[in-house]
Short mmCIF file of C-alpha atoms and ligand atoms in Angstrom, two decimals:
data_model
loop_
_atom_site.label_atom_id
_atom_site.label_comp_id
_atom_site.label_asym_id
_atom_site.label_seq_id
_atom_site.Cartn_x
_atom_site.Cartn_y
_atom_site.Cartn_z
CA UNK A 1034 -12.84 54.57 49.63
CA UNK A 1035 -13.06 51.07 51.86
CA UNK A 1036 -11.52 48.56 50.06
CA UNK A 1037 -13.31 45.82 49.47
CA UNK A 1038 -13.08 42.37 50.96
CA UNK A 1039 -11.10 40.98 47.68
CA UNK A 1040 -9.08 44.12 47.24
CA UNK A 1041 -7.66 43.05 51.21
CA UNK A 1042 -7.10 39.24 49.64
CA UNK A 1043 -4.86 40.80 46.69
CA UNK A 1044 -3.12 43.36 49.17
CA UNK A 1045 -2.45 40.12 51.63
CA UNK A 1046 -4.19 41.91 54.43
CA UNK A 1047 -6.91 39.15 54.37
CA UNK A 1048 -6.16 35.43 54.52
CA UNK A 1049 -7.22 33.05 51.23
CA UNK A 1050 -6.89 29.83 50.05
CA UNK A 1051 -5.18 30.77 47.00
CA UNK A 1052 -5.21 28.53 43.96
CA UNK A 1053 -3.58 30.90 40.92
CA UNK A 1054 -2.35 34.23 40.64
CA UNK A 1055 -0.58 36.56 37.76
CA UNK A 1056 -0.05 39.65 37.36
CA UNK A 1057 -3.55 40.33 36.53
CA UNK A 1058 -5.58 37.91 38.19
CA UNK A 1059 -5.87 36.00 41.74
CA UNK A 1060 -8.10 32.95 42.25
CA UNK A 1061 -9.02 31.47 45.66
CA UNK A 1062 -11.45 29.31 47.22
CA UNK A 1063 -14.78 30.62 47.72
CA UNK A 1064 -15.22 30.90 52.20
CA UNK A 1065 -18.60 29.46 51.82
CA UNK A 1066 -18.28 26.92 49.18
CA UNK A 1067 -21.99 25.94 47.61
CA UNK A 1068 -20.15 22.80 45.89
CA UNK A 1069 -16.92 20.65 46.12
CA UNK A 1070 -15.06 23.36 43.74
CA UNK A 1071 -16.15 26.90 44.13
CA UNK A 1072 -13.56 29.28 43.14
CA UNK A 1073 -13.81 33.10 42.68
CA UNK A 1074 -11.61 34.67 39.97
CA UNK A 1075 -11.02 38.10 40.44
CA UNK A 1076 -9.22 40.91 38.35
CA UNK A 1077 -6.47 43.00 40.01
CA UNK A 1078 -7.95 46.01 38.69
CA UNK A 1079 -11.00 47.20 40.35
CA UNK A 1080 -14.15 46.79 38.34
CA UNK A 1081 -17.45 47.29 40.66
CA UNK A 1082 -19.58 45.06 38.70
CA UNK A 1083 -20.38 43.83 35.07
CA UNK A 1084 -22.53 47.36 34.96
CA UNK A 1085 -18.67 49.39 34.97
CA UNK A 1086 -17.23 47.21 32.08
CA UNK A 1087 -15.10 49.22 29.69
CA UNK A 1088 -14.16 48.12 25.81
CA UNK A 1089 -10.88 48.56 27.55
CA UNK A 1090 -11.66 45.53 30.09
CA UNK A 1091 -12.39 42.84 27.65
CA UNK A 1092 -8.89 41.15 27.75
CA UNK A 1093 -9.16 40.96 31.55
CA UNK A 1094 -12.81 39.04 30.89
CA UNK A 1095 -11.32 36.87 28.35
CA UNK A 1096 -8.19 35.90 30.46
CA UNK A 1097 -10.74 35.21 33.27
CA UNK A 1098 -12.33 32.68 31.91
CA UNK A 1099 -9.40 31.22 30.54
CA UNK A 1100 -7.86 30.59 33.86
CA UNK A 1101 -11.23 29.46 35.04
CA UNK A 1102 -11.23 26.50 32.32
CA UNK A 1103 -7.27 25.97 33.12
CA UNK A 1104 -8.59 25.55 36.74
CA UNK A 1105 -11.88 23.38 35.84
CA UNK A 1106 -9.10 20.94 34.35
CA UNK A 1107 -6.61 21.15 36.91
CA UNK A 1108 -9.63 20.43 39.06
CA UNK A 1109 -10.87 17.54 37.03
CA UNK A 1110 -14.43 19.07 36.36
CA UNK A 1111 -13.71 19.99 32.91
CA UNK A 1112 -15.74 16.60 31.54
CA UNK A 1113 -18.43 16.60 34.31
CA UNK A 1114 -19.31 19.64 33.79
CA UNK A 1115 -19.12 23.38 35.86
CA UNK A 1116 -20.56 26.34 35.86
CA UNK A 1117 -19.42 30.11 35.67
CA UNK A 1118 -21.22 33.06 36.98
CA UNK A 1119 -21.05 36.70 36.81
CA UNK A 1120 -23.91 38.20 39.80
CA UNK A 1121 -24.54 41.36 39.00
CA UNK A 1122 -26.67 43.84 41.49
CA UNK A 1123 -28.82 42.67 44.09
CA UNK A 1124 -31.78 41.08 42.16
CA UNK A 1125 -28.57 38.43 42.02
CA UNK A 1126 -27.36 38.15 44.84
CA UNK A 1127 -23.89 40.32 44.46
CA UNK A 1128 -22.27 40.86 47.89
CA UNK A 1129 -18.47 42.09 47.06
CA UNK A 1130 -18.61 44.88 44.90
CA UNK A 1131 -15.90 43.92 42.90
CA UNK A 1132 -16.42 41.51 39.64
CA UNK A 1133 -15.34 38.08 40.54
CA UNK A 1134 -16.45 35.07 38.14
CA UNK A 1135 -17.43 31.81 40.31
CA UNK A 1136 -16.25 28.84 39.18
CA UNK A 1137 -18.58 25.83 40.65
CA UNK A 1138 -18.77 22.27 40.20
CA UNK A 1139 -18.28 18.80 41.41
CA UNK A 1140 -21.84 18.27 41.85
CA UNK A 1141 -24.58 18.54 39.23
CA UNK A 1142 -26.26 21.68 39.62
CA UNK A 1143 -29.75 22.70 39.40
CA UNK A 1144 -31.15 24.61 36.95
CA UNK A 1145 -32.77 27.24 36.65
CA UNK A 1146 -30.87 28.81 39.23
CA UNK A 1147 -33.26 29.89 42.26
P1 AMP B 48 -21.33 37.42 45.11
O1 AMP B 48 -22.52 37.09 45.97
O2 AMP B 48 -21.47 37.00 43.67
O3 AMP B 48 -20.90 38.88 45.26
O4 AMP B 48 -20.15 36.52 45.65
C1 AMP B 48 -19.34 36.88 46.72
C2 AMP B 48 -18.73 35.60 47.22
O5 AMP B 48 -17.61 35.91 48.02
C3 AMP B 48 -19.67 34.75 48.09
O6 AMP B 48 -19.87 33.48 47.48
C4 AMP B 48 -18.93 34.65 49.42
O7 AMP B 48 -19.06 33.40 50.03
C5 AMP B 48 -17.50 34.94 49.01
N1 AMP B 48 -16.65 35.51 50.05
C6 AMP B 48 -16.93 36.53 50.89
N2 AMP B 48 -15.87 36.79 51.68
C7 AMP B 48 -14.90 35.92 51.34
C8 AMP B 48 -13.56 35.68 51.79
N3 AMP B 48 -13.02 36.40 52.78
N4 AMP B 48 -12.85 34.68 51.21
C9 AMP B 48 -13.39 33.95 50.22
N5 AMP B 48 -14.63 34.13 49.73
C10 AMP B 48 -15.38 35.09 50.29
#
């Protein structure tokens, strides 16, 4: 199978601004930031989507989102507010088919989403 475009940024084939990393998880800037912070936060493993989840997978989901409010802190969004998004499938809008939680803020953001 191709590996995708994040499995390249964990196996340093592909270049990222990298902003945490564990043994489990990599974060990085997103390469076409919609707001002043727009991180991705992926898991090592390889999950496709949200649709693939596993009872087995829900420490990896937990410890996703806590490194995405350790970031929104380090970041100084944590009081102005951020959001975090899971796109699943293409009614919304998933291009790399493997999960990766956005973190965005910095800006007040619409909502509903479009
Ligand atoms: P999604 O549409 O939810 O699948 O999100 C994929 C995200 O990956 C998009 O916001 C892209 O801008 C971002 N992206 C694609 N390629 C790269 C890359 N090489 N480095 C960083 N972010 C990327």
């Amino acid at each position: 199978m191709e590996k995708t475009i994040f499995q390249k940024i964990i196996d340093r084939e592909l270049e990222a601004d990298i902003v945490f990393e564990n043994k489990n998880i990599i974060a990085f800037k997103d390469i076409n930031a919609i707001a002043p912070v727009h991180i991705l936060i992926v898991p090592k493993k390889y999950i496709d989507s949200i649709n693939s989840l596993q009872s087995e997978d829900k420490e990896i989901i937990g410890e996703m989102f806590i490194v995405a409010k350790d970031l929104a802190k380090e970041l100084k969004i944590d009081e102005s507010g951020y959001r975090t998004v899971f796109n699943t499938n293409d009614d919304a809008g998933q291009t790399v088919y493997h999960i990766h939680l956005h973190l965005i803020g910095g800006r007040k953001l619409d909502w509903p989403p479009g």
